[in-house]
Tab-separated table of C-alpha atoms and ligand atoms in Angstrom:
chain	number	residue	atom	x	y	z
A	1328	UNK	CA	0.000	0.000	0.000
A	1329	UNK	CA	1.263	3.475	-0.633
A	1330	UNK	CA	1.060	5.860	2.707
A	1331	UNK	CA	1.983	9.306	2.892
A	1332	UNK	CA	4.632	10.490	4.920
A	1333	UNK	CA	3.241	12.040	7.641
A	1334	UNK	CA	6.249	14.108	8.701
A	1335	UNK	CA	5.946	16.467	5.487
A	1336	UNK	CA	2.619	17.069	6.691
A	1337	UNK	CA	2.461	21.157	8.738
A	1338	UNK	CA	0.378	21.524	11.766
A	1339	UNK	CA	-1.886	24.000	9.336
A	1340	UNK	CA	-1.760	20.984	6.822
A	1341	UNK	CA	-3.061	18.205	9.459
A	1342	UNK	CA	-5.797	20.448	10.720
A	1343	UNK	CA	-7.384	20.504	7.451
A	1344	UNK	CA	-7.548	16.448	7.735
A	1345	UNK	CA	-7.926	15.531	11.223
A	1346	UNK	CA	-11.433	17.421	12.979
A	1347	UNK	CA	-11.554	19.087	14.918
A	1348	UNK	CA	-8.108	20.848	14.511
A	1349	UNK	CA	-6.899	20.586	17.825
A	1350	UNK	CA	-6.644	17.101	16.869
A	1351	UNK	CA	-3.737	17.938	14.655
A	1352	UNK	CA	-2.019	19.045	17.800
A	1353	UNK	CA	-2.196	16.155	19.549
A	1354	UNK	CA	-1.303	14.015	17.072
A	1355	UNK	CA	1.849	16.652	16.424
A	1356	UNK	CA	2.754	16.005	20.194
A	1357	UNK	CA	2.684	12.433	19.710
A	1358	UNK	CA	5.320	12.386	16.644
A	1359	UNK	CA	7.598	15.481	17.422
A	1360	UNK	CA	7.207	15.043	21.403
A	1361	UNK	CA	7.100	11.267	22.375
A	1362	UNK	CA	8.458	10.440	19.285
A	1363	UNK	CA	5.941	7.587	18.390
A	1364	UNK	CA	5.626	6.147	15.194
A	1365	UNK	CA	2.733	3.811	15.411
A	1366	UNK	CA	-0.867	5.620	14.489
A	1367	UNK	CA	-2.232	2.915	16.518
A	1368	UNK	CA	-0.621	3.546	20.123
A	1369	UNK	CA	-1.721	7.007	20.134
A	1370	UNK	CA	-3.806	6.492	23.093
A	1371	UNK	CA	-6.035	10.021	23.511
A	1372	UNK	CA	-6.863	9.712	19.246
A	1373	UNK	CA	-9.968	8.172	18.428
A	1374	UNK	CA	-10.156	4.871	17.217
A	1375	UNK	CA	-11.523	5.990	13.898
A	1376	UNK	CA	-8.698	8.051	13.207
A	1377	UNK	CA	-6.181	6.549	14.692
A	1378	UNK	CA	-7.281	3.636	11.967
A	1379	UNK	CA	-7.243	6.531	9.745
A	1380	UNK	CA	-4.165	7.690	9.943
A	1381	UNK	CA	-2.164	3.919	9.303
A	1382	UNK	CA	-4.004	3.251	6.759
A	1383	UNK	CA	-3.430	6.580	4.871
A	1384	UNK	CA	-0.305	7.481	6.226
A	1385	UNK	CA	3.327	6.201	7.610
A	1386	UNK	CA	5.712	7.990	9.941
A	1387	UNK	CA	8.287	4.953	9.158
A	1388	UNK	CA	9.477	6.190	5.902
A	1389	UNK	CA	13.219	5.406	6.482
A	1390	UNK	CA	14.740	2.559	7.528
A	1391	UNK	CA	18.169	2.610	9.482
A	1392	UNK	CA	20.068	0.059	7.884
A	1393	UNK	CA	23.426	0.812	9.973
A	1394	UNK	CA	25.130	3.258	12.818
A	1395	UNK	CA	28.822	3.875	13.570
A	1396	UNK	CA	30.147	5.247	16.281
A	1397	UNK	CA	33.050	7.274	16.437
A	1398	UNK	CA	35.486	7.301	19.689
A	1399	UNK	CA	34.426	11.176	19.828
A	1400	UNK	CA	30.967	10.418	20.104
A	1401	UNK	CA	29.802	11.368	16.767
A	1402	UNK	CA	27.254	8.550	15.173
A	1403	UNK	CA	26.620	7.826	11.521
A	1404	UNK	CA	23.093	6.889	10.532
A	1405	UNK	CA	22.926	4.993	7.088
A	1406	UNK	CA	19.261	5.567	6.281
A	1407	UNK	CA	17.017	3.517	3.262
A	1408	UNK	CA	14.320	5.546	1.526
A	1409	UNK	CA	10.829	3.374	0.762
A	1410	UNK	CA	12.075	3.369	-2.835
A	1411	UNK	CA	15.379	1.821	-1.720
A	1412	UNK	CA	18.358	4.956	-1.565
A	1413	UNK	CA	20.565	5.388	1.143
A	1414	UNK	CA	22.044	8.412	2.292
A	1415	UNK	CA	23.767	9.328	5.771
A	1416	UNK	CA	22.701	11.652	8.730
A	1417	UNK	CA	25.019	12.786	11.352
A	1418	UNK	CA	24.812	13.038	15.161
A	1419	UNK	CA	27.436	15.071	16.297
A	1420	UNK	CA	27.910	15.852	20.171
A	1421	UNK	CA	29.881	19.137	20.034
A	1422	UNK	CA	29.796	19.486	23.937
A	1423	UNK	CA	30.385	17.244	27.180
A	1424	UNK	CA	28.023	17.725	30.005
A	1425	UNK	CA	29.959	19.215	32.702
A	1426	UNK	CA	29.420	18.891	36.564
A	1427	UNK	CA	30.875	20.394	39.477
A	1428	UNK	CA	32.381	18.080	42.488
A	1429	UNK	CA	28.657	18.236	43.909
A	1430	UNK	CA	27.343	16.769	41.307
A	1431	UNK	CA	25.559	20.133	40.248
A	1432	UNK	CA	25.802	20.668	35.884
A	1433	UNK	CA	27.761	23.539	34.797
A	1434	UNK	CA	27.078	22.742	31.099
A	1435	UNK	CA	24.955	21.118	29.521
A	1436	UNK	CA	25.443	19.446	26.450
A	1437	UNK	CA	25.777	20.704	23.080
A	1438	UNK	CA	24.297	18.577	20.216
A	1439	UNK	CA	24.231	19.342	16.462
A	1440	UNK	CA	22.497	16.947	13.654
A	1441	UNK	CA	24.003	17.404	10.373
A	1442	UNK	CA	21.376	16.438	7.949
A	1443	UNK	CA	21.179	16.049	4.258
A	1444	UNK	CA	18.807	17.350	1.440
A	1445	UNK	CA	19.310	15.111	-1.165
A	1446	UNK	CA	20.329	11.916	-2.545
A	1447	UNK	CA	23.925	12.789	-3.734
A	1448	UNK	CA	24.626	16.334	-5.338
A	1449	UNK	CA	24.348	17.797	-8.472
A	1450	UNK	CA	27.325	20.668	-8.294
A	1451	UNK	CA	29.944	18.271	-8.734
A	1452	UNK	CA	32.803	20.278	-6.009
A	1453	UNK	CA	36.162	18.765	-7.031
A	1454	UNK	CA	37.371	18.055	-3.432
A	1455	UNK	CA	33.581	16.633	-2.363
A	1456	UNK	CA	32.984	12.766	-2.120
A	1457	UNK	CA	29.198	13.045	-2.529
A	1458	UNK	CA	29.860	14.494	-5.875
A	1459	UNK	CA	31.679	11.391	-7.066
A	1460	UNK	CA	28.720	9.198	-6.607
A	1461	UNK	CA	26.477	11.722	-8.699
A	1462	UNK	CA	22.530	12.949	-7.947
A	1463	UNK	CA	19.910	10.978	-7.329
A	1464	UNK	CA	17.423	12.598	-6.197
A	1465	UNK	CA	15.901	14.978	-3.811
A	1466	UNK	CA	14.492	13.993	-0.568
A	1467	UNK	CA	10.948	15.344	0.024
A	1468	UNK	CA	10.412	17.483	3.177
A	1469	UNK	CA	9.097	14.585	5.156
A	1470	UNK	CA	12.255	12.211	4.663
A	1471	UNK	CA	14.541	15.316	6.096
A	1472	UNK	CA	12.117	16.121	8.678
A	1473	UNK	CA	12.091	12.794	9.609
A	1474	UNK	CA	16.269	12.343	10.284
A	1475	UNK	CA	15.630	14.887	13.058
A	1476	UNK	CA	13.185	13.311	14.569
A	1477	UNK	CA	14.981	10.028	14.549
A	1478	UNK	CA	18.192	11.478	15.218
A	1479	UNK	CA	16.194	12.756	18.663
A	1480	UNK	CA	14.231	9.486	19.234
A	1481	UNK	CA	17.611	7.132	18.655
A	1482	UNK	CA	19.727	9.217	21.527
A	1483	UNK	CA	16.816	9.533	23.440
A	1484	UNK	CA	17.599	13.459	23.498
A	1485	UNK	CA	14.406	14.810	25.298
A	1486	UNK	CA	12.122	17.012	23.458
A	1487	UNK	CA	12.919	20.191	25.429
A	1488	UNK	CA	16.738	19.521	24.708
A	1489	UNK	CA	17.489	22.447	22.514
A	1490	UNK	CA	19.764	21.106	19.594
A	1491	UNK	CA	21.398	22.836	16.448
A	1492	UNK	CA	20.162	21.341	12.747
A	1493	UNK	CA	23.183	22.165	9.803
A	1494	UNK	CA	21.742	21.180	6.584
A	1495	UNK	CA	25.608	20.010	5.879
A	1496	UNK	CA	24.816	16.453	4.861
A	1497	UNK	CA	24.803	15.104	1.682
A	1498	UNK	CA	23.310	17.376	-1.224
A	1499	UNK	CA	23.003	21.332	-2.219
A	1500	UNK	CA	20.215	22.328	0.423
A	1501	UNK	CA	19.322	24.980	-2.042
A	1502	UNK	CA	18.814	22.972	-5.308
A	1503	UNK	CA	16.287	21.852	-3.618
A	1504	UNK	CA	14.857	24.819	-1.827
A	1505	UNK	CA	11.130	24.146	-1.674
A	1506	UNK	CA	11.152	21.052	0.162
A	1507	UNK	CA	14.003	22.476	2.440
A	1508	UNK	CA	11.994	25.626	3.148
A	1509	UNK	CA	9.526	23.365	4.323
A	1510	UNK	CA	11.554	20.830	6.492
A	1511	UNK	CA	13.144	24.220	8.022
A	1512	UNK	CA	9.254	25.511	8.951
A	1513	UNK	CA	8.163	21.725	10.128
A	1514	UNK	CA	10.909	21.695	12.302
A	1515	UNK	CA	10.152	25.066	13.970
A	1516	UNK	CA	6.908	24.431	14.520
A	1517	UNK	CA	5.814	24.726	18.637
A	1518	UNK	CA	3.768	22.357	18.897
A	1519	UNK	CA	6.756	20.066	17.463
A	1520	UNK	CA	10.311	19.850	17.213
A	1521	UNK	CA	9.770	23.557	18.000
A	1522	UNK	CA	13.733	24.406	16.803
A	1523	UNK	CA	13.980	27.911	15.988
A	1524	UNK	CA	15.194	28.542	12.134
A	1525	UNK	CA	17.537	30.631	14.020
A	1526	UNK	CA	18.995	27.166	15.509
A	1527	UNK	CA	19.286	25.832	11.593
A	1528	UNK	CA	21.899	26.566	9.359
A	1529	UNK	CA	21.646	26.110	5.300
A	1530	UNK	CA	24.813	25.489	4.044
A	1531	UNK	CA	25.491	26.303	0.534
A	1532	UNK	CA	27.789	26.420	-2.215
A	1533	UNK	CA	26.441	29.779	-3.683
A	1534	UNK	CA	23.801	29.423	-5.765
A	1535	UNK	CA	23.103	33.114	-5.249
A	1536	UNK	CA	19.598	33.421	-7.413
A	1537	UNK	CA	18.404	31.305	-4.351
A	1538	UNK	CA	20.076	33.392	-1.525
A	1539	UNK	CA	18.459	35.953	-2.685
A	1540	UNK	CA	15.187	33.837	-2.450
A	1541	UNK	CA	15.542	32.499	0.599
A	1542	UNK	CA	16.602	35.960	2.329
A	1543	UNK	CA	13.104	37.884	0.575
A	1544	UNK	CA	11.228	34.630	2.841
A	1545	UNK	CA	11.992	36.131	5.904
A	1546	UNK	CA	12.478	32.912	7.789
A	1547	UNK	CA	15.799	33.818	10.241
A	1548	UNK	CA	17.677	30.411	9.387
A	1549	UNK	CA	21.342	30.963	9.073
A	1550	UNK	CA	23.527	30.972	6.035
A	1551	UNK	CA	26.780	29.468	5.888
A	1552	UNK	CA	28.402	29.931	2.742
A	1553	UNK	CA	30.771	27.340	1.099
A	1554	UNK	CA	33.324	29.928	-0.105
A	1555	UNK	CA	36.614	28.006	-0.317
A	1556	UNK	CA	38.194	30.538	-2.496
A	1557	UNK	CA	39.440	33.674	-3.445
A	1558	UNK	CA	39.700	34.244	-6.831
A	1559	UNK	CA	37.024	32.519	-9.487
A	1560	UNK	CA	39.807	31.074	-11.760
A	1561	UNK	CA	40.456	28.668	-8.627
A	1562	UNK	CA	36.806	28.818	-7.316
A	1563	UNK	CA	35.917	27.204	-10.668
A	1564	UNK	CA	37.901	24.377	-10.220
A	1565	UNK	CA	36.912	23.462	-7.369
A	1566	UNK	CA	33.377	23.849	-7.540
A	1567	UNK	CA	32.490	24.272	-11.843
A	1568	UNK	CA	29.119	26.180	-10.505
A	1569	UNK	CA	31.445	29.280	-10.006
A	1570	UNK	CA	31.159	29.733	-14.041
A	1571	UNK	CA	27.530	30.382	-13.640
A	1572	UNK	CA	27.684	32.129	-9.945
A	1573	UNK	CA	30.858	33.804	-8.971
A	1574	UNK	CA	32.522	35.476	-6.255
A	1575	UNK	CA	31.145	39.006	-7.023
A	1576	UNK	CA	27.436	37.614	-7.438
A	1577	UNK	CA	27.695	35.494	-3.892
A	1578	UNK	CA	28.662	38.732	-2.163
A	1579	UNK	CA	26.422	41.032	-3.500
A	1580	UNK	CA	23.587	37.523	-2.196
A	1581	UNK	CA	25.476	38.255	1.028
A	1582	UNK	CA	24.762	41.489	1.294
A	1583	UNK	CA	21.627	41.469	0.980
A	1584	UNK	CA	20.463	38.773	2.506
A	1585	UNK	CA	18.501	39.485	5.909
A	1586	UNK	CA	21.301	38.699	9.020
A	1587	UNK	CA	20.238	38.859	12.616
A	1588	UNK	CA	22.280	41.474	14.571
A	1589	UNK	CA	23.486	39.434	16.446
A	1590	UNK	CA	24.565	36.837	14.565
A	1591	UNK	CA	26.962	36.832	11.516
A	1592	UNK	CA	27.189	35.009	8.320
A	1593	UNK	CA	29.175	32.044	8.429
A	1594	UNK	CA	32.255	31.396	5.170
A	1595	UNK	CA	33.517	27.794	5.158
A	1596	UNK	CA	36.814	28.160	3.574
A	1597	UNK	CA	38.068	24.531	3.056
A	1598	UNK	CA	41.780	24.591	3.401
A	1599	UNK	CA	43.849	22.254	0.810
A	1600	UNK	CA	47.369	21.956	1.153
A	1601	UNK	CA	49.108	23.902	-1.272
A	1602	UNK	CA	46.012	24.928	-2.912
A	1603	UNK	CA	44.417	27.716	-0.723
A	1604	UNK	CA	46.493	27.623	2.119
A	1605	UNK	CA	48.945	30.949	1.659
A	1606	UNK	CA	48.857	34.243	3.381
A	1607	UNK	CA	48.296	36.132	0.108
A	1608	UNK	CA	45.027	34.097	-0.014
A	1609	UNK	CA	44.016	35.026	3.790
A	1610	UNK	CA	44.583	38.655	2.858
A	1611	UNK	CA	42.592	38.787	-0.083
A	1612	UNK	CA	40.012	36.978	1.679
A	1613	UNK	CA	39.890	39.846	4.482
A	1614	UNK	CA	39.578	42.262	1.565
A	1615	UNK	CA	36.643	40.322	0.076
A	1616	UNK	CA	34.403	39.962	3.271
A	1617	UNK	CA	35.112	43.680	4.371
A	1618	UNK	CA	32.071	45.131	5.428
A	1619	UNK	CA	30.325	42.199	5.540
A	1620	UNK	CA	28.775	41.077	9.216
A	1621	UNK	CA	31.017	37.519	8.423
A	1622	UNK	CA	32.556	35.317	10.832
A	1623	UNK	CA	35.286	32.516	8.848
A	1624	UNK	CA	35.081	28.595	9.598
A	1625	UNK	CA	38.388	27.208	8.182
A	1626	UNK	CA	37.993	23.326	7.467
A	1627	UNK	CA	40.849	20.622	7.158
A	1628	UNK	CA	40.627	19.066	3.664
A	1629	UNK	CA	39.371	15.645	4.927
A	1630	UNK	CA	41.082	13.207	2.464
A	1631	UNK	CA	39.286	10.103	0.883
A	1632	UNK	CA	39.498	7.609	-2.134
A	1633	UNK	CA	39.470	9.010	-5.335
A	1634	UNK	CA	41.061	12.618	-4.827
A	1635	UNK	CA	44.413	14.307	-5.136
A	1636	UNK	CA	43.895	16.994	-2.431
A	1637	UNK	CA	45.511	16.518	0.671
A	1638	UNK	CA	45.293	17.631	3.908
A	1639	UNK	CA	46.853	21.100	5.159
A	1640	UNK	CA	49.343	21.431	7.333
A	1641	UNK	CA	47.192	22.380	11.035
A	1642	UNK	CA	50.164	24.892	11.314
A	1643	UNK	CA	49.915	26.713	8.676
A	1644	UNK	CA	46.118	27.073	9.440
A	1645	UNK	CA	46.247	28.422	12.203
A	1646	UNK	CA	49.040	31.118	11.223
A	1647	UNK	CA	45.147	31.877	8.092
A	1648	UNK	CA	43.663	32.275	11.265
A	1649	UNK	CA	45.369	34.006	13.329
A	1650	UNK	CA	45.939	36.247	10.407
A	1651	UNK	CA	42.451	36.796	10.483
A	1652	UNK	CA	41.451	37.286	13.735
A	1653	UNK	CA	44.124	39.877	14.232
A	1654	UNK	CA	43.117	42.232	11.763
A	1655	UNK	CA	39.291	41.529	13.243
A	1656	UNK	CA	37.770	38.799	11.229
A	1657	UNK	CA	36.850	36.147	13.486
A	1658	UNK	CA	37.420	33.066	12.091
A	1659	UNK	CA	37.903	29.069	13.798
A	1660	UNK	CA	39.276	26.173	12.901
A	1661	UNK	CA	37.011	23.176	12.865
A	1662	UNK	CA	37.612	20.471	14.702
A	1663	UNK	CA	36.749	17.232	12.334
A	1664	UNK	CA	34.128	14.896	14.139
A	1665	UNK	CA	33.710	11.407	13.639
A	1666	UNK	CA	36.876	11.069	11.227
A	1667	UNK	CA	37.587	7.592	12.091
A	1668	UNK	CA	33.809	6.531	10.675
A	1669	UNK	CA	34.169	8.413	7.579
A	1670	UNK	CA	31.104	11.010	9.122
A	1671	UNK	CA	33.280	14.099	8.761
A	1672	UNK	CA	32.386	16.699	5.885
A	1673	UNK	CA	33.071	15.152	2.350
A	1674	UNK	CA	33.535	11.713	3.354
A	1675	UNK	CA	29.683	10.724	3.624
A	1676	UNK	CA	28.748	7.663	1.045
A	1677	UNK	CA	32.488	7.062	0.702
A	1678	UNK	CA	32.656	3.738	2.276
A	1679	UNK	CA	30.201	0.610	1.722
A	1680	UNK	CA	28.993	-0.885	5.046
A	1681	UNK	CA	27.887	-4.279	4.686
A	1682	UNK	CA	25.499	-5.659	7.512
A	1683	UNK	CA	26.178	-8.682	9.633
A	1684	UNK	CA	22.945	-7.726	12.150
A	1685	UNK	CA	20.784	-5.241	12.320
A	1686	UNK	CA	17.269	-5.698	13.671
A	1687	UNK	CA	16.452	-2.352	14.894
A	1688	UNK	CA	17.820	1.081	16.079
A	1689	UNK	CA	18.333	-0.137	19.711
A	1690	UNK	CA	20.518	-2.938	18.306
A	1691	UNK	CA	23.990	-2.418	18.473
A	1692	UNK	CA	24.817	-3.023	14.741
A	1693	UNK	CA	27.861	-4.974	13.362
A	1694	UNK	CA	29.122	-3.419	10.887
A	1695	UNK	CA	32.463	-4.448	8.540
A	1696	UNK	CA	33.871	-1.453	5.855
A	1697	UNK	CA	35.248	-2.292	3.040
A	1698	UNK	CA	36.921	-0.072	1.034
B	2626	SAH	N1	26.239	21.341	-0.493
B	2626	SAH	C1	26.396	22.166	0.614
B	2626	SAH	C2	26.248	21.443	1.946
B	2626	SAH	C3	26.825	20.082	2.039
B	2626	SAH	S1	28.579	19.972	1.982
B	2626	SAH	C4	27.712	22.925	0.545
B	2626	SAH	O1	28.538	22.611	-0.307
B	2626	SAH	O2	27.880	23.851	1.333
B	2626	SAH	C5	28.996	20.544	3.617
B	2626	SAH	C6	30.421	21.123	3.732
B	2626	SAH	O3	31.389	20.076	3.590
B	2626	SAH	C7	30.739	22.144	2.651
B	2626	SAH	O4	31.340	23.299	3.187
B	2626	SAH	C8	31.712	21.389	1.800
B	2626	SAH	O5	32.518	22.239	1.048
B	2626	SAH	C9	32.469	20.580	2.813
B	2626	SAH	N2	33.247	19.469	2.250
B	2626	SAH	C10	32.999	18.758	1.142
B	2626	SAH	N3	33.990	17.847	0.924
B	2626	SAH	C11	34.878	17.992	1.938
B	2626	SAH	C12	36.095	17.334	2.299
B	2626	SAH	N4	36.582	16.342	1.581
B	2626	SAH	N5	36.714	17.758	3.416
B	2626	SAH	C13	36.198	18.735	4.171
B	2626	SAH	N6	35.072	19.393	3.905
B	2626	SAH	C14	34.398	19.031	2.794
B	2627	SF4	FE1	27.427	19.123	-3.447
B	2627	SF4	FE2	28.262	20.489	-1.289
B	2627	SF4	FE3	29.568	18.259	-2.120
B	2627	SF4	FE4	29.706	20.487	-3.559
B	2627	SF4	S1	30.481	20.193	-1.441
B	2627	SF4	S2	29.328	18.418	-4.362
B	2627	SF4	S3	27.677	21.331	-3.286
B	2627	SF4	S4	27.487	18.366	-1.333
């Protein structure tokens, strides 16, 4: 039978089929709160709909085939669509809990799901690993609301945990931008998830017609922008889409686009040894983002199969950096999570995993890689 997934469904959306509407908010609190997938446990529903609801609907509309997890406490989620596609999600703990001798917390801590938008990737980014296995196709709003709310259920993170959502998985969150848009406003809803846009981050490799688009909706998400270099001769190498979209044309996006005050747009400059890795690049990159409300995240080339990029020397990053931040550009170096289970940026899809168990989420699965 073919059921709709119910998770690309709005609260304004489920009112018009469940009555009366405050239905819909129950039924919300049942999926997005206690995290329950089956129609038929959800006690305070009548029977009639609860019958309903299974038979026209599913909330189990991806499968986890496999998790790894790292030594750093990062896990990898191999997901299968209902039309049989897999594609990774990423549960990255980004801060211990921390407690005084009295057993009192300090700090809580800090989790951030890095989710994808799409089955592969169209652009085709020379140093990217998602690019080598070429697009699929897009995932609808309900499959990407869906990794968050398994994400959530599989760590048992309770609802009222606040967490971050960087759409930094596999795909180009902004070739597909309506079903994104969508996720993004599913995800903040109250009566669900209830994470602020301002908590989720669209990460993008500058398709700037689309910036532009997504800054005139309004919505506060972030923007991180996939920068990576300084000049377009070297910009087009790396990711061909410069051709089209340049430098010049992503700034001018930039500038326009709708920031909070208090927060800052975010450049991802990937650093590849020998490539992009000089102090005349660093300068001309301060000269680019002048006047801009930016903050710069430099990346380690993470190195995989199939590429002849290699990793920078962490010295000579943090001299980029420190260049930076002295002349008032703050920029960081991030730390790569989950490197050892090929979950860092770039590496998703790289590896087959080849099941020996796996019976269900709580299962601790057995997993061998082969390269
Ligand atoms: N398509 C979007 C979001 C997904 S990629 C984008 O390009 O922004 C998420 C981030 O991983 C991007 O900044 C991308 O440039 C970076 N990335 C891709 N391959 C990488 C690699 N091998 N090492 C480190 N970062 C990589
Ligand atoms: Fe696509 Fe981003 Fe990879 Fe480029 S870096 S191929 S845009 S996923």
């Amino acid at each position: 039978m073919n059921t709709k997934n119910i998770y690309s469904y709005s609260l304004s959306d489920l009112s018009a089929i469940c009555s009366p509407s405050f239905r819909a908010k129950q039924l919300y609190n049942w999926l997005y709160v206690k995290y329950e997938k089956d129609f038929l446990a959800m006690q305070n529903l009548p029977k009639t709909l609860r019958e309903q609801l299974s038979q026209e609907f599913s909330a189990q509309n991806l499968e986890c085939i496999a998790q790894e997890h790292s030594v750093d406490g990062t896990k990898k989620y191999l997901f299968k669509t209902k039309d049989g596609h897999t594609f990774e999600s990423v549960f990255l703990k980004m801060k211990d809990k921390k407690i005084d001798q009295n057993g009192k917390i300090l700090e809580s801590e800090k989790y951030t799901f890095c989710i994808s938008s799409q089955i592969g990737c169209k652009v085709g980014c020379a140093f990217c690993s998602t690019a080598k296995g070429g697009f699929i196709r897009n995932l609808d709003s309900g499959e990407i609301v869906e990794q968050v709310v398994n994400l959530k259920k599989f760590n048992k993170i309770p609802p009222e945990k606040r967490v971050n959502i960087v759409y930094m998985g596999m795909g180009e969150p902004l070739h597909n931008f309506d079903n994104v848009v969508k996720a993004i406003q599913i995800i903040a809803e109250l009566d669900g998830l209830s994470i602020s846009p301002k908590r989720q981050t669209i990460s993008t490799s500058g398709i700037s017609p689309f910036i532009d688009k997504l800054g005139e909706l309004k919505l506060s998400v972030q923007l991180a922008i996939s920068l990576h270099a300084v000049d377009d001769e070297l910009r087009s190498q790396l990711i061909p889409m410069n051709k089209t979209y340049n430098i010049e044309n992503i700034i001018e996006a930039v500038k326009k686009f709708p920031i909070d005050t208090r927060k800052k747009v975010m450049f991802e400059y990937l650093v590849i040894k020998d490539i992009n890795d000089d102090l005349t690049s660093a300068k001309k990159l301060l000269k680019l983002l002048n006047g801009i409300s930016a903050k710069v995240n430099l990346i380690l080339f993470n190195p995989h199969a199939r590429t002849k990029f290699q990793r920078p020397d962490i010295q000579k990053v943090r001299v980029f950096a420190d260049f930076l931040t002295n002349k008032g550009l703050l920029a960081t170096i991030r730390e790569s999570r989950g490197i050892d289970i090929s979950a860092a940026c770039g590496q998703l899809r790289e590896k087959k995993i080849h099941l020996d168990d796996c019976v269900s989420h709580e299962t601790t699965y057995k997993t061998t890689i082969k390269e």
